Each structure stands twice: as C-alpha cells, then as structure tokens.
mmCIF file of C-alpha atoms in Angstrom:
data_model
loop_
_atom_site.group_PDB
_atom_site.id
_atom_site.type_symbol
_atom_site.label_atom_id
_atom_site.label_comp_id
_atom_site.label_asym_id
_atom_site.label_seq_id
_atom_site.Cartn_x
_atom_site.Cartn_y
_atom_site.Cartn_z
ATOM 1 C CA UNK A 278 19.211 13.364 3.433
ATOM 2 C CA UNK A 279 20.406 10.911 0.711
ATOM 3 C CA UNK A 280 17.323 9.538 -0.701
ATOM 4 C CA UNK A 281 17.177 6.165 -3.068
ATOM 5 C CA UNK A 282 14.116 6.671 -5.375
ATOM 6 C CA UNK A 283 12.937 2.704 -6.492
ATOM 7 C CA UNK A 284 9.898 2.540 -9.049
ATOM 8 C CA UNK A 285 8.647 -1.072 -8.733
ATOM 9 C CA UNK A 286 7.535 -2.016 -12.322
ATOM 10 C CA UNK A 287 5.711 -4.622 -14.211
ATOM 11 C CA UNK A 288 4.527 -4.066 -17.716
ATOM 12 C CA UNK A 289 4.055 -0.672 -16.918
ATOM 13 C CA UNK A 290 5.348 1.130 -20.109
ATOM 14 C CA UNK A 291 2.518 2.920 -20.887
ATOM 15 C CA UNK A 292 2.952 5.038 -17.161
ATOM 16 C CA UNK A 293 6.379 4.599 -16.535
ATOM 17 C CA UNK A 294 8.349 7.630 -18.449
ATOM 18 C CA UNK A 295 6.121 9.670 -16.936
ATOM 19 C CA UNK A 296 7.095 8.640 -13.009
ATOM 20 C CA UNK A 297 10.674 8.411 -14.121
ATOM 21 C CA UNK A 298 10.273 12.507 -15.453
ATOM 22 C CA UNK A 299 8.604 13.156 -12.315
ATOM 23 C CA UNK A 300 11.400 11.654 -10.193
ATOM 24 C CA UNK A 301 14.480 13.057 -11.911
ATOM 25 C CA UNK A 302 12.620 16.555 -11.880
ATOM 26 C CA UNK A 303 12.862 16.323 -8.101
ATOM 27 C CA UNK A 304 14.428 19.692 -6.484
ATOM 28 C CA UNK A 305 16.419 17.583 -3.827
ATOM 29 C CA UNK A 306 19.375 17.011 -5.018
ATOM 30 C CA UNK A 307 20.951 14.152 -3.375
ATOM 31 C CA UNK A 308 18.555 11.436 -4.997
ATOM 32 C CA UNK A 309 19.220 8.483 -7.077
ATOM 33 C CA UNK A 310 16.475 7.040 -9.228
ATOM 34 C CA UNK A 311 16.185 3.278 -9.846
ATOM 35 C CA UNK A 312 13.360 1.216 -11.707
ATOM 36 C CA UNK A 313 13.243 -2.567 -10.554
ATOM 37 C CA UNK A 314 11.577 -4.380 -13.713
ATOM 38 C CA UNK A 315 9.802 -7.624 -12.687
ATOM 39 C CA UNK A 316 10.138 -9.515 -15.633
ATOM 40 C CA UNK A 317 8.422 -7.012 -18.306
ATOM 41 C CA UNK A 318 7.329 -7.837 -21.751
ATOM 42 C CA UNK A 319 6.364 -4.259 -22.615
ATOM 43 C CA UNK A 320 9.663 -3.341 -23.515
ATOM 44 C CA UNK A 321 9.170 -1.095 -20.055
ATOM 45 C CA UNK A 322 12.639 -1.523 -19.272
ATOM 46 C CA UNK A 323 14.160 0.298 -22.581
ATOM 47 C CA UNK A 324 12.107 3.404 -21.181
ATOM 48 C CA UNK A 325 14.879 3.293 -18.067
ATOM 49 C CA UNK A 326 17.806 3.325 -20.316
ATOM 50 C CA UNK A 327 16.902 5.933 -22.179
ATOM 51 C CA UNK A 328 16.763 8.292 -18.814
ATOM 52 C CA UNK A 329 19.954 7.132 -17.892
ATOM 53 C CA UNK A 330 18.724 5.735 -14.850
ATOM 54 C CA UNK A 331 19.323 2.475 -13.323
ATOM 55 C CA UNK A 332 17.743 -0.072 -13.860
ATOM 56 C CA UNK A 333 17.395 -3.643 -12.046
ATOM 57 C CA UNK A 334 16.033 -6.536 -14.395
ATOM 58 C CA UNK A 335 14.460 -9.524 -12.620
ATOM 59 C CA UNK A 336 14.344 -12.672 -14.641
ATOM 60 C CA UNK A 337 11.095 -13.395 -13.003
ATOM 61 C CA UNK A 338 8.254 -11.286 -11.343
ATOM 62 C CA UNK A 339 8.978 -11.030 -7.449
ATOM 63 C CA UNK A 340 6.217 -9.123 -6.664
ATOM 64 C CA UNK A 341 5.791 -5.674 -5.405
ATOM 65 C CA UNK A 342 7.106 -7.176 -1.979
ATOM 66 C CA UNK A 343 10.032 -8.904 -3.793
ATOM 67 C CA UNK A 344 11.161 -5.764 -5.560
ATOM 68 C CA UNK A 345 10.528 -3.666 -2.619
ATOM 69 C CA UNK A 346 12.889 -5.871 -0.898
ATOM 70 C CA UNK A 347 15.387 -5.249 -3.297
ATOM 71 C CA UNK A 348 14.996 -1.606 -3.189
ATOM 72 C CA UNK A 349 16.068 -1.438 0.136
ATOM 73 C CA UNK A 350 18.999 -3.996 0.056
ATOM 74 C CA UNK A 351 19.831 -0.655 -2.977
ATOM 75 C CA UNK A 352 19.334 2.072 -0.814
ATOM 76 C CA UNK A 353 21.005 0.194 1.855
ATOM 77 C CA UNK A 354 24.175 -0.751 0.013
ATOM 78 C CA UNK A 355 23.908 3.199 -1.097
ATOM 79 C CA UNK A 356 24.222 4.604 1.939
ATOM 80 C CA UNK A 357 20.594 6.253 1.849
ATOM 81 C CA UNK A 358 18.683 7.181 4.615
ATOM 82 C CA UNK A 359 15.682 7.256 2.866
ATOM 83 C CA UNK A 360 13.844 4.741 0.481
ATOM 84 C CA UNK A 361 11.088 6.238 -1.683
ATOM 85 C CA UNK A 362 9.440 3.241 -3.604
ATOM 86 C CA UNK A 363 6.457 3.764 -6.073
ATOM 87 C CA UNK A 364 4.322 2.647 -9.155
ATOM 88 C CA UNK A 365 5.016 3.632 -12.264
ATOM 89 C CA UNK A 366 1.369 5.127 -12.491
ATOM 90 C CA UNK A 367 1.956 8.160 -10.568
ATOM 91 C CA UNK A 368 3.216 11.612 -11.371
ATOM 92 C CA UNK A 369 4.905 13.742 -8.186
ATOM 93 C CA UNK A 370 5.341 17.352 -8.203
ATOM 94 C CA UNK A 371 8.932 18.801 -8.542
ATOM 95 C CA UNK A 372 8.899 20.008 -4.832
ATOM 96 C CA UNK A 373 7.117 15.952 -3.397
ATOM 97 C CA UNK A 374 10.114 14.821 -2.153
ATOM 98 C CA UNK A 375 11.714 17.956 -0.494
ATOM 99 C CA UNK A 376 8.556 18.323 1.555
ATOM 100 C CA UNK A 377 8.153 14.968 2.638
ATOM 101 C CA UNK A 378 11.615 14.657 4.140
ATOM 102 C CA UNK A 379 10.943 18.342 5.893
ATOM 103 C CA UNK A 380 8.279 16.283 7.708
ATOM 104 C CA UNK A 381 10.381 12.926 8.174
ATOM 105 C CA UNK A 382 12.987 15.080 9.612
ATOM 106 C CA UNK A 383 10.799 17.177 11.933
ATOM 107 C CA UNK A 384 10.301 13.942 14.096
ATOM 108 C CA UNK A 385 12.389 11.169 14.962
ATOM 109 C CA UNK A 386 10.239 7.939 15.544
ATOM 110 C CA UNK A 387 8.197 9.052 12.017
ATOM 111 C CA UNK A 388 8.661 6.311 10.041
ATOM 112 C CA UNK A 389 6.801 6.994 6.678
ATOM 113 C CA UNK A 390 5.144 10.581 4.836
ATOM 114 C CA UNK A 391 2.244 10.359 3.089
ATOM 115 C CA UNK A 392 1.545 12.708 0.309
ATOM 116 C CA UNK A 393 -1.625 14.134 -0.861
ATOM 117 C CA UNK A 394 -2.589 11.748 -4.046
ATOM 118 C CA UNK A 395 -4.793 13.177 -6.419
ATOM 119 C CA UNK A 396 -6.129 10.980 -8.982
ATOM 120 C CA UNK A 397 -5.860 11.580 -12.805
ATOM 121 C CA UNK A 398 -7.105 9.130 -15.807
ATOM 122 C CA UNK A 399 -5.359 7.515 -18.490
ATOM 123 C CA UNK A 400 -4.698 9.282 -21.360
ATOM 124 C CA UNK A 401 -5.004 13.071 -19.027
ATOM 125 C CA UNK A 402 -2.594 15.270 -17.751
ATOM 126 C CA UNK A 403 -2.415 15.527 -14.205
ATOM 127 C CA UNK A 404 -4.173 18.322 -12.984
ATOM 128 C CA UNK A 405 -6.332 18.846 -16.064
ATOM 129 C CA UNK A 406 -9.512 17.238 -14.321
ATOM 130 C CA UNK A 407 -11.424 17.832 -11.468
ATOM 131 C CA UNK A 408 -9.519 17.231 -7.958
ATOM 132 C CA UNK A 409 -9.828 14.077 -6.979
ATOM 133 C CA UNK A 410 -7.890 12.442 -4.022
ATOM 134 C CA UNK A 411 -6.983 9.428 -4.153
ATOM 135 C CA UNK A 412 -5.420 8.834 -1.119
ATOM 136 C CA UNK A 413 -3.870 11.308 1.972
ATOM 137 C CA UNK A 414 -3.022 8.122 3.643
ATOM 138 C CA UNK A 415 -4.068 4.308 5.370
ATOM 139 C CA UNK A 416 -7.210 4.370 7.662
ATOM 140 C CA UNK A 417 -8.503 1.209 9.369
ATOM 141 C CA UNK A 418 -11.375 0.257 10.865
ATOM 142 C CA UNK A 419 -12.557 -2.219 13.377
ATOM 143 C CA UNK A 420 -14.059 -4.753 11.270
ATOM 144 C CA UNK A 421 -10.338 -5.010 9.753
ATOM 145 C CA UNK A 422 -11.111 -3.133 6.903
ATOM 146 C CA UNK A 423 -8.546 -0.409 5.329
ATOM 147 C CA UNK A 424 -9.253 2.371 3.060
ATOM 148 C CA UNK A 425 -7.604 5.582 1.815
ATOM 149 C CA UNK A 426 -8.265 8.504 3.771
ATOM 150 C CA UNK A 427 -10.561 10.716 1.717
ATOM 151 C CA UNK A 428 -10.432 8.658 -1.747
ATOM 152 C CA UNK A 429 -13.000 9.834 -4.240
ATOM 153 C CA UNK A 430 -13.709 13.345 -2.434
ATOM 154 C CA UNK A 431 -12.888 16.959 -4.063
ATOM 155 C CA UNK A 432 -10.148 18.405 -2.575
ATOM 156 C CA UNK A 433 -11.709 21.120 -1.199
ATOM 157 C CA UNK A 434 -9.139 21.885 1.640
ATOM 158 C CA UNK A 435 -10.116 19.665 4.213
ATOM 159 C CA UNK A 436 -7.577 17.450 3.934
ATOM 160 C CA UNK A 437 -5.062 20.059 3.831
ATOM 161 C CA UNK A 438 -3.840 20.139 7.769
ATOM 162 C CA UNK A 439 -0.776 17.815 8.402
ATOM 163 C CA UNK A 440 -1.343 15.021 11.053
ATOM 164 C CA UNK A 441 -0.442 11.509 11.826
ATOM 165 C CA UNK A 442 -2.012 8.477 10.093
ATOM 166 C CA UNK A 443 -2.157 4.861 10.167
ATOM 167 C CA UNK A 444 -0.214 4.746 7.690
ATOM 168 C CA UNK A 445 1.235 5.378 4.064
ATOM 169 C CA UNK A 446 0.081 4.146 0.749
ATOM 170 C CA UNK A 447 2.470 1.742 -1.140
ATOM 171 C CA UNK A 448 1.654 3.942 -4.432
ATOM 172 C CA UNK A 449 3.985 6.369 -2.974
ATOM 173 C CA UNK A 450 5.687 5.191 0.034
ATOM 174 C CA UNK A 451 8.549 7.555 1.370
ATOM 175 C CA UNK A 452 10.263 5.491 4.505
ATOM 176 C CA UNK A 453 12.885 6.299 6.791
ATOM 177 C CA UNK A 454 15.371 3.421 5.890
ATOM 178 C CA UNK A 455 16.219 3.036 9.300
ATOM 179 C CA UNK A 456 12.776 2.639 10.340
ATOM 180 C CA UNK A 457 12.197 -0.171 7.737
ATOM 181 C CA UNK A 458 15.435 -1.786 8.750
ATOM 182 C CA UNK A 459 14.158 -2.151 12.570
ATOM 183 C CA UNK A 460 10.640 -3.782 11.782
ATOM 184 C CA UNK A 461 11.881 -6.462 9.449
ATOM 185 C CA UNK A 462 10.864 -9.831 9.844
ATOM 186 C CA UNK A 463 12.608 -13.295 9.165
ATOM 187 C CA UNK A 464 15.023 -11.267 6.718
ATOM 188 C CA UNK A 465 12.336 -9.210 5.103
ATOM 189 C CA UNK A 466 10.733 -5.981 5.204
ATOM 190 C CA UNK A 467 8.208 -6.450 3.077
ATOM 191 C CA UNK A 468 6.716 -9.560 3.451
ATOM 192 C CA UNK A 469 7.448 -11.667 0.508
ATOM 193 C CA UNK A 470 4.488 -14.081 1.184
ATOM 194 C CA UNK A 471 2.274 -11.550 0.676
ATOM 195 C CA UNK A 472 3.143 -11.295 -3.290
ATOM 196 C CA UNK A 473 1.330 -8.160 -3.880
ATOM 197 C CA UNK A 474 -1.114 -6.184 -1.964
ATOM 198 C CA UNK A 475 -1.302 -5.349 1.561
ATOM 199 C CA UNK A 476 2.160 -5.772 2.159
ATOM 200 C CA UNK A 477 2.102 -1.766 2.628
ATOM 201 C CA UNK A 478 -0.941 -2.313 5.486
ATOM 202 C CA UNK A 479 1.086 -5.230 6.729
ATOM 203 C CA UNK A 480 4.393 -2.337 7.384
ATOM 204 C CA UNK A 481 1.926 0.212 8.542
ATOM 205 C CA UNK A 482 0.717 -2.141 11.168
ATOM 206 C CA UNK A 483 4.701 -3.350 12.322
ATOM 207 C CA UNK A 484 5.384 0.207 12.625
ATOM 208 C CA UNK A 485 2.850 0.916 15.091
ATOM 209 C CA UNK A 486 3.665 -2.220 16.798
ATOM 210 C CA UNK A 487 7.313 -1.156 17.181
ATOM 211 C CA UNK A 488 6.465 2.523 18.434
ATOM 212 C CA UNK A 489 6.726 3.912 14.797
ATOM 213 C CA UNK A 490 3.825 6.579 13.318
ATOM 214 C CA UNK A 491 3.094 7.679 9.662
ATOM 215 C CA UNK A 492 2.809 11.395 9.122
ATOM 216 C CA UNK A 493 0.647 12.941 6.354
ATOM 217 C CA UNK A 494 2.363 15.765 4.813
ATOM 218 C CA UNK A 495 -0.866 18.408 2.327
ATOM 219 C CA UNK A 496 2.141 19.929 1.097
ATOM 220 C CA UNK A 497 3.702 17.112 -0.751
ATOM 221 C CA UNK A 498 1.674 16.809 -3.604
ATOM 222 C CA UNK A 499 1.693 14.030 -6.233
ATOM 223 C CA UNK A 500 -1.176 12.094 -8.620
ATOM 224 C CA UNK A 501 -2.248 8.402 -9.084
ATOM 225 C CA UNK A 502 -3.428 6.598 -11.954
ATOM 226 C CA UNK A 503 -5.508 4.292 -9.741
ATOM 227 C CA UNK A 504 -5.053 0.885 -11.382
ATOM 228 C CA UNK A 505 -3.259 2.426 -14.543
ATOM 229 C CA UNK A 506 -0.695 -0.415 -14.202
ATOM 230 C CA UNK A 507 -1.153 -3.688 -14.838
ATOM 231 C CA UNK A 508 -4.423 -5.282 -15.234
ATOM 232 C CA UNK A 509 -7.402 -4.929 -12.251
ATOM 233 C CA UNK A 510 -10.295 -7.707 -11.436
ATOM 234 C CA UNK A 511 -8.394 -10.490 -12.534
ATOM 235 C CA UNK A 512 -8.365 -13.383 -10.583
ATOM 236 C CA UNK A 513 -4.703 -13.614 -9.438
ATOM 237 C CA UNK A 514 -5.033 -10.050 -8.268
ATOM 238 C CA UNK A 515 -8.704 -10.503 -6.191
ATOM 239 C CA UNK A 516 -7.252 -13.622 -4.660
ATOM 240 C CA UNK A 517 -4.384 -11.675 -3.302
ATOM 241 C CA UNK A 518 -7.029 -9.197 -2.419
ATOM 242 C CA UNK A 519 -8.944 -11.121 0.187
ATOM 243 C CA UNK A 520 -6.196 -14.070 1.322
ATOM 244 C CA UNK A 521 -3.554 -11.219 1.796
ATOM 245 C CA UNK A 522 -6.171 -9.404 4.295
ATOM 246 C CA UNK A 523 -6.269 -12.619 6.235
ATOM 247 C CA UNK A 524 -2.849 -13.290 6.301
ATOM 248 C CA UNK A 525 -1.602 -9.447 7.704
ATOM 249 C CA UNK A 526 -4.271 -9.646 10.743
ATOM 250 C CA UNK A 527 -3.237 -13.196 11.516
ATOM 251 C CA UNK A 528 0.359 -11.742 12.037
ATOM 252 C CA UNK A 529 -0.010 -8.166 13.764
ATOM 253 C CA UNK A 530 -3.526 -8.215 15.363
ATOM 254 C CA UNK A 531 -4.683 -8.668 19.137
ATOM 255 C CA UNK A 532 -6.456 -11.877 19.459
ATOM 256 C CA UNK A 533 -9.069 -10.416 22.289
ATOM 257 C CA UNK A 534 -9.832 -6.704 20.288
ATOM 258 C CA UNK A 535 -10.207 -9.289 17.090
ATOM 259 C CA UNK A 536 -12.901 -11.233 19.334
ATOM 260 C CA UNK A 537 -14.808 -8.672 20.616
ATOM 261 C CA UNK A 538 -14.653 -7.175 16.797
ATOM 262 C CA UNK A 539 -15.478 -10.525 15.813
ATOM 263 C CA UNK A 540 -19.619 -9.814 14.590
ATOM 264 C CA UNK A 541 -18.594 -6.892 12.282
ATOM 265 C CA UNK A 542 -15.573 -8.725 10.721
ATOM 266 C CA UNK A 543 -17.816 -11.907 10.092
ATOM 267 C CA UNK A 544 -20.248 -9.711 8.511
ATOM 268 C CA UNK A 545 -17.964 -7.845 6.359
ATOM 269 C CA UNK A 546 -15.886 -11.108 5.356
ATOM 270 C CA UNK A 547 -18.533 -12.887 4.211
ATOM 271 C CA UNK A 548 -20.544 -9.923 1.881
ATOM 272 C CA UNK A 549 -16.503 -9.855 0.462
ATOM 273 C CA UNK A 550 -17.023 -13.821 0.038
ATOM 274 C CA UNK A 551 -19.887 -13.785 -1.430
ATOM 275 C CA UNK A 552 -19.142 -10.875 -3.801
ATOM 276 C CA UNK A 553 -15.672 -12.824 -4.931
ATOM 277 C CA UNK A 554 -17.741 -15.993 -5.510
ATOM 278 C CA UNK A 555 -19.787 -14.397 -7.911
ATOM 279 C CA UNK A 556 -17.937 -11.877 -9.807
ATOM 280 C CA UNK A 557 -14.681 -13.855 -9.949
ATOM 281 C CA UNK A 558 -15.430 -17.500 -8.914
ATOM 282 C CA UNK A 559 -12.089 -19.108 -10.088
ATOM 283 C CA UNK A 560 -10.447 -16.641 -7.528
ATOM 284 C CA UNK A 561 -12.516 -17.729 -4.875
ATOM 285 C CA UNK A 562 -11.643 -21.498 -5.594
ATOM 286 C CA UNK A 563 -7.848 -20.417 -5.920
ATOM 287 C CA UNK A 564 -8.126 -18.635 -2.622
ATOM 288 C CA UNK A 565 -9.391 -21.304 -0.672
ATOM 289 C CA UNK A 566 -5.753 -23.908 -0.320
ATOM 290 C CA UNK A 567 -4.494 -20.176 0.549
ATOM 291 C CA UNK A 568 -6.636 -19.968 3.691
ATOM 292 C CA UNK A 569 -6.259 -23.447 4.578
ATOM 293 C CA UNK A 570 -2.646 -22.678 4.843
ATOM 294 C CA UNK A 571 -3.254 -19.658 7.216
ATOM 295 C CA UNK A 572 -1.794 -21.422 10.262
ATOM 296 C CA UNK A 573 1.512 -21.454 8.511
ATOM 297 C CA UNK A 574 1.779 -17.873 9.160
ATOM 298 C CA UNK A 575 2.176 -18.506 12.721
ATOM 299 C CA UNK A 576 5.949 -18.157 13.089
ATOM 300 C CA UNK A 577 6.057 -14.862 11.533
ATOM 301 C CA UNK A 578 3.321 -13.769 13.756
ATOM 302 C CA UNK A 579 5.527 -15.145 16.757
ATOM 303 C CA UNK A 580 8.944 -13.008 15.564
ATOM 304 C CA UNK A 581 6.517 -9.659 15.326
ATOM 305 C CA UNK A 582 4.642 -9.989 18.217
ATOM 306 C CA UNK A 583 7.858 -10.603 20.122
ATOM 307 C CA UNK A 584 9.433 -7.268 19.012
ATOM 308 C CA UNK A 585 6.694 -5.265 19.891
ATOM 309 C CA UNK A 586 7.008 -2.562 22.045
ATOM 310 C CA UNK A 587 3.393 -1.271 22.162
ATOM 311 C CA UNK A 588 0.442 -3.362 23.294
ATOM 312 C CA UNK A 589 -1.013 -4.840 20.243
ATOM 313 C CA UNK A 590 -4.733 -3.722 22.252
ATOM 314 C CA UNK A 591 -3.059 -0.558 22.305
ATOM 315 C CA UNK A 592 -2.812 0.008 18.258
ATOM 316 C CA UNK A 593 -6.118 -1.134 17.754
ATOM 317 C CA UNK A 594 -7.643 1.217 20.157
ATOM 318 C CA UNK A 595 -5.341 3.927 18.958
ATOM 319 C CA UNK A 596 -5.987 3.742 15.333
ATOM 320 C CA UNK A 597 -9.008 1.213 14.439
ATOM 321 C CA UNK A 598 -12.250 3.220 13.998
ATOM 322 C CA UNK A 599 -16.062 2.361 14.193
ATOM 323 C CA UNK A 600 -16.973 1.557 11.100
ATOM 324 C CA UNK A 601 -20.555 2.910 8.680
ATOM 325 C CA UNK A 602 -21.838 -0.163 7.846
ATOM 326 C CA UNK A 603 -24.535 1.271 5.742
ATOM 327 C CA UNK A 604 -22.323 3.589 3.254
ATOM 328 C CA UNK A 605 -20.307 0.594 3.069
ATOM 329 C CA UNK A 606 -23.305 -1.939 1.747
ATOM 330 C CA UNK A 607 -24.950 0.641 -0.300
ATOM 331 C CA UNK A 608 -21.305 0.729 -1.970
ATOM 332 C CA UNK A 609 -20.925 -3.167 -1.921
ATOM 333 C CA UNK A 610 -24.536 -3.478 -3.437
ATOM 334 C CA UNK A 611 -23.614 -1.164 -6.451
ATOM 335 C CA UNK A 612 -20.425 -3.123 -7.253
ATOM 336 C CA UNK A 613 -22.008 -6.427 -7.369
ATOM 337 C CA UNK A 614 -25.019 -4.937 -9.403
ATOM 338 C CA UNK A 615 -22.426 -3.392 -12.078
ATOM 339 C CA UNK A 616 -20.346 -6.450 -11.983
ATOM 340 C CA UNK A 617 -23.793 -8.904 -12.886
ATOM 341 C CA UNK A 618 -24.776 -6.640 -15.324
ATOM 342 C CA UNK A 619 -21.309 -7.355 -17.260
#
C-alpha cells in the first residue's frame, strides 16, 4: 500500500522532530512524510526542512480540519491509498504503520486502525515511565459523551486483543483514503466548521453511518504527549470543546434514540455548562452566538443523513453504551475543585 504520512502542525516545535524521526523510521517502505504548518511562529517549520521532508506552509491557521483536508487532497493527488494524519506530539514505533495496514488490509469495509497510545510526559522518553494508555480507540456513550477506550489505565494486557471500535483517535488516525473519499460532505472530509476538535468523532460517526467500522490493532504501538502541543484550557480551545459536541450530534444522530437519551444528555450538558461557566467564563460567553447558530448546520445534516446506508437507530444501538454516571461526577467534582483552587 502507498501510504501519505501528514503531521498537522501548529507551533509544535518543541514535539515535532521527534514525530517526524518516528515517521521516516517507519519499516514500510512506500511512505511519504509531509508536515502541514498552520501558520507557525515557532520556527516549527525549519524542523521539516532539515529532514528533507515536505513541507506545506499555510499563511493562516486552518485548523486541524483545514489541514486534514489538505492532507488528503496530498495523498490523493499522490496516488496513496492510505492517509495517516497525526500531531506532532506523538512518537510511533518503527513497525506502527506496517501493522496497521496488515489490519486495514485484512478487511475491506475497515475504514480506520487504531493503535495502542501510550502516554509519555514532556521532557521523557517514551517508554521510560510507567504504561499508561492513552487511548486504544473512540468509545461513546448514550448521553453523547466520547472518551478513549482505556485512557489513564496500566497496560496490563487487557487491552491487548484486536477488535472493532467506534472509532479512531485523530492523534493518530490511519484511514483508508478511499473510505474518507466516500463519506465526504459538501466537498469536505473533515468538517471545516468544526475548526478543531471532534472533527475525528464527527468521521467516526459518518463511517458508521455509511457501513464503515474502525478496527483496533494491540500490535501497532505508538505514544502521546496528551496536550504536549499547543496550549490546553484556553478559552478558544474549551469553546470548541463543548459547541463542537453540539454541532457533530446535530448532524449524524437519530432524533428519536437522542429523545429517549434525552434525561442523561441534559444532565451531563449542563454539569459541562456549569463547569465552563466557572472555570473559563469568557468561553462560555463566546460559545453562546455558536449555539444560537446550531440550526445552520442543518444542510450538512441533510447531505449525511441522505447517504446513509445504515439506520442512524441502528449505530446508536450498535455502538452507544450505558453510561456510569457516578465515576463520571466524582471525576467532574475533582476537576472543578482543582480548577477553583487555582
């Protein structure tokens, strides 16, 4: 397989050389490695010139969905048939991309691989700590909540049997390029509107809708600098946060599984409220035009539901699980405790 590797990059100097070593130290050959700098002012970009890889220089930041777009108009125009696109925070193994397409190619209507993500801190080498995972792929839950599968647990082994997942984290996103092609939506794969966050959710979810499934592959191994790029809790990035989770049900979910979810989501939406208006109350004012605008979103949410060849009722029931309430509060409670004590 001819495989288009696309690190999406903003400001990310600090992490980057490291992805770009990983990448190039792939053992599949037939791989080209390409960094897509949103308008840096790290001097990020020099690090791609001096691995003599190619780099794409926007004159303003697009986003991760902007530059993700771009990658695969690349890998396209390349003649790939596969689009890896990651951060810059993240290290792979030399043997991450070999066994991800051994599972992409062991199934036709797989659409994405999921590697096992450990996580490593800034200024560590990856695998020096503890094992952490980070992420073994997307889970979500009926009160239209998503998490990665087995974040914050030792890897003790048991998340090492393969198996089919919701979906794939964008930290480390290996797509069949085909698959991407046939779920895109006025133009775009990744929705642009989105900006940042939860456009990876937003794909998992048109995948499923268009008969598509994630697979998550143990064997592909790779680590995550969770938040390592860019800056975290500021307000542009917690207003994505909770508009973006608004805008990606609006599109892909069933209106009647949404209504009978509807106590649980209310519930969870406004503790996440609450929380935002607190900790980070100028994103909570900036949010609000956002979801005023929601109904806007309509059209694109006509186009996908249109192309869907599975029940939207029928990926809900399939993937959305019950959801522990309590382990989530508990968690909520000690986040808004450590954020007032600030």
């Amino acid at each position: 397989m001819r495989v288009s590797a696309c690190v999406i990059n903003w400001n990310g100097g600090r992490a980057l050389g490291g992805a770009l070593d990983s990448l190039v130290g792939q053992t599949h050959a037939d791989l080209a490695v390409t960094v897509i700098d949103n308008a840096s002012r790290d001097g990020s970009a020099a690090l791609a010139r001096e691995r003599e890889v190619r780099l794409v220089g926007n004159l303003t930041n697009r986003g991760y969905a902007g530059a993700a777009n771009q990658a695969v108009e690349l890998a396209t125009r390349d003649g790939a048939d596969v689009l890896l696109v990651c951060n810059p925070d993240v290290r792979l193994e030399p043997d991450y991309l070999s066994s991800a397409l051994a599972a992409l190619d062991d199934a036709p209507r797989r659409a994405g691989v999921q590697g096992k993500l450990l996580r490593f801190s800034p200024g560590t080498a990856p695998g020096s700590g503890p094992a952490i995972i980070d992420t073994t792929g997307h889970r979500a839950f009926v009160t239209r909540l998503f998490r990665n599968r087995g974040e914050g647990l030792r890897d003790d082994g048991s998340f090492d049997t393969p198996g089919a997942v919701f979906g794939v984290s964008g930290a480390v996103a290996v797509y069949r390029l085909a698959a991407l092609h046939d779920v895109a939506c006025a133009g775009e794969v990744f929705d642009e509107e989105l900006f940042a966050f939860w456009e990876d959710v937003d794909l998992d979810w048109r995948f499923a809708l268009r008969g598509w499934h994630a697979w998550y592959a143990p064997d592909a191994v790779g680590w995550h600098e969770r938040g390592g790029a860019g800056p975290r809790r500021s307000p542009t990035v917690e207003r994505l946060n909770f508009v973006n989770r608004f805008r990606v049900i609006a599109k892909n979910d069933d209106p009647a599984a949404l209504l009978r979810a509807a106590p649980g989501f209310a519930v969870t939406t406004a503790l996440k409220a609450g929380e935002l208006a607190v900790t980070v109350p100028s994103a909570f004012l900036r949010a609000l035009p956002d979801l005023a605008a929601l109904p806007g979103v309509r059209a694109r949410r006509r186009l996908v539901q249109s192309r869907a060849t599975v029940d939207p009722a029928a990926v809900v029931a399939r993937w959305f699980e019950p959801f522990d309430y309590a382990a989530w509060m508990r968690t909520w409670w000690r986040r808004v405790r450590a954020e007032h004590r600030r």
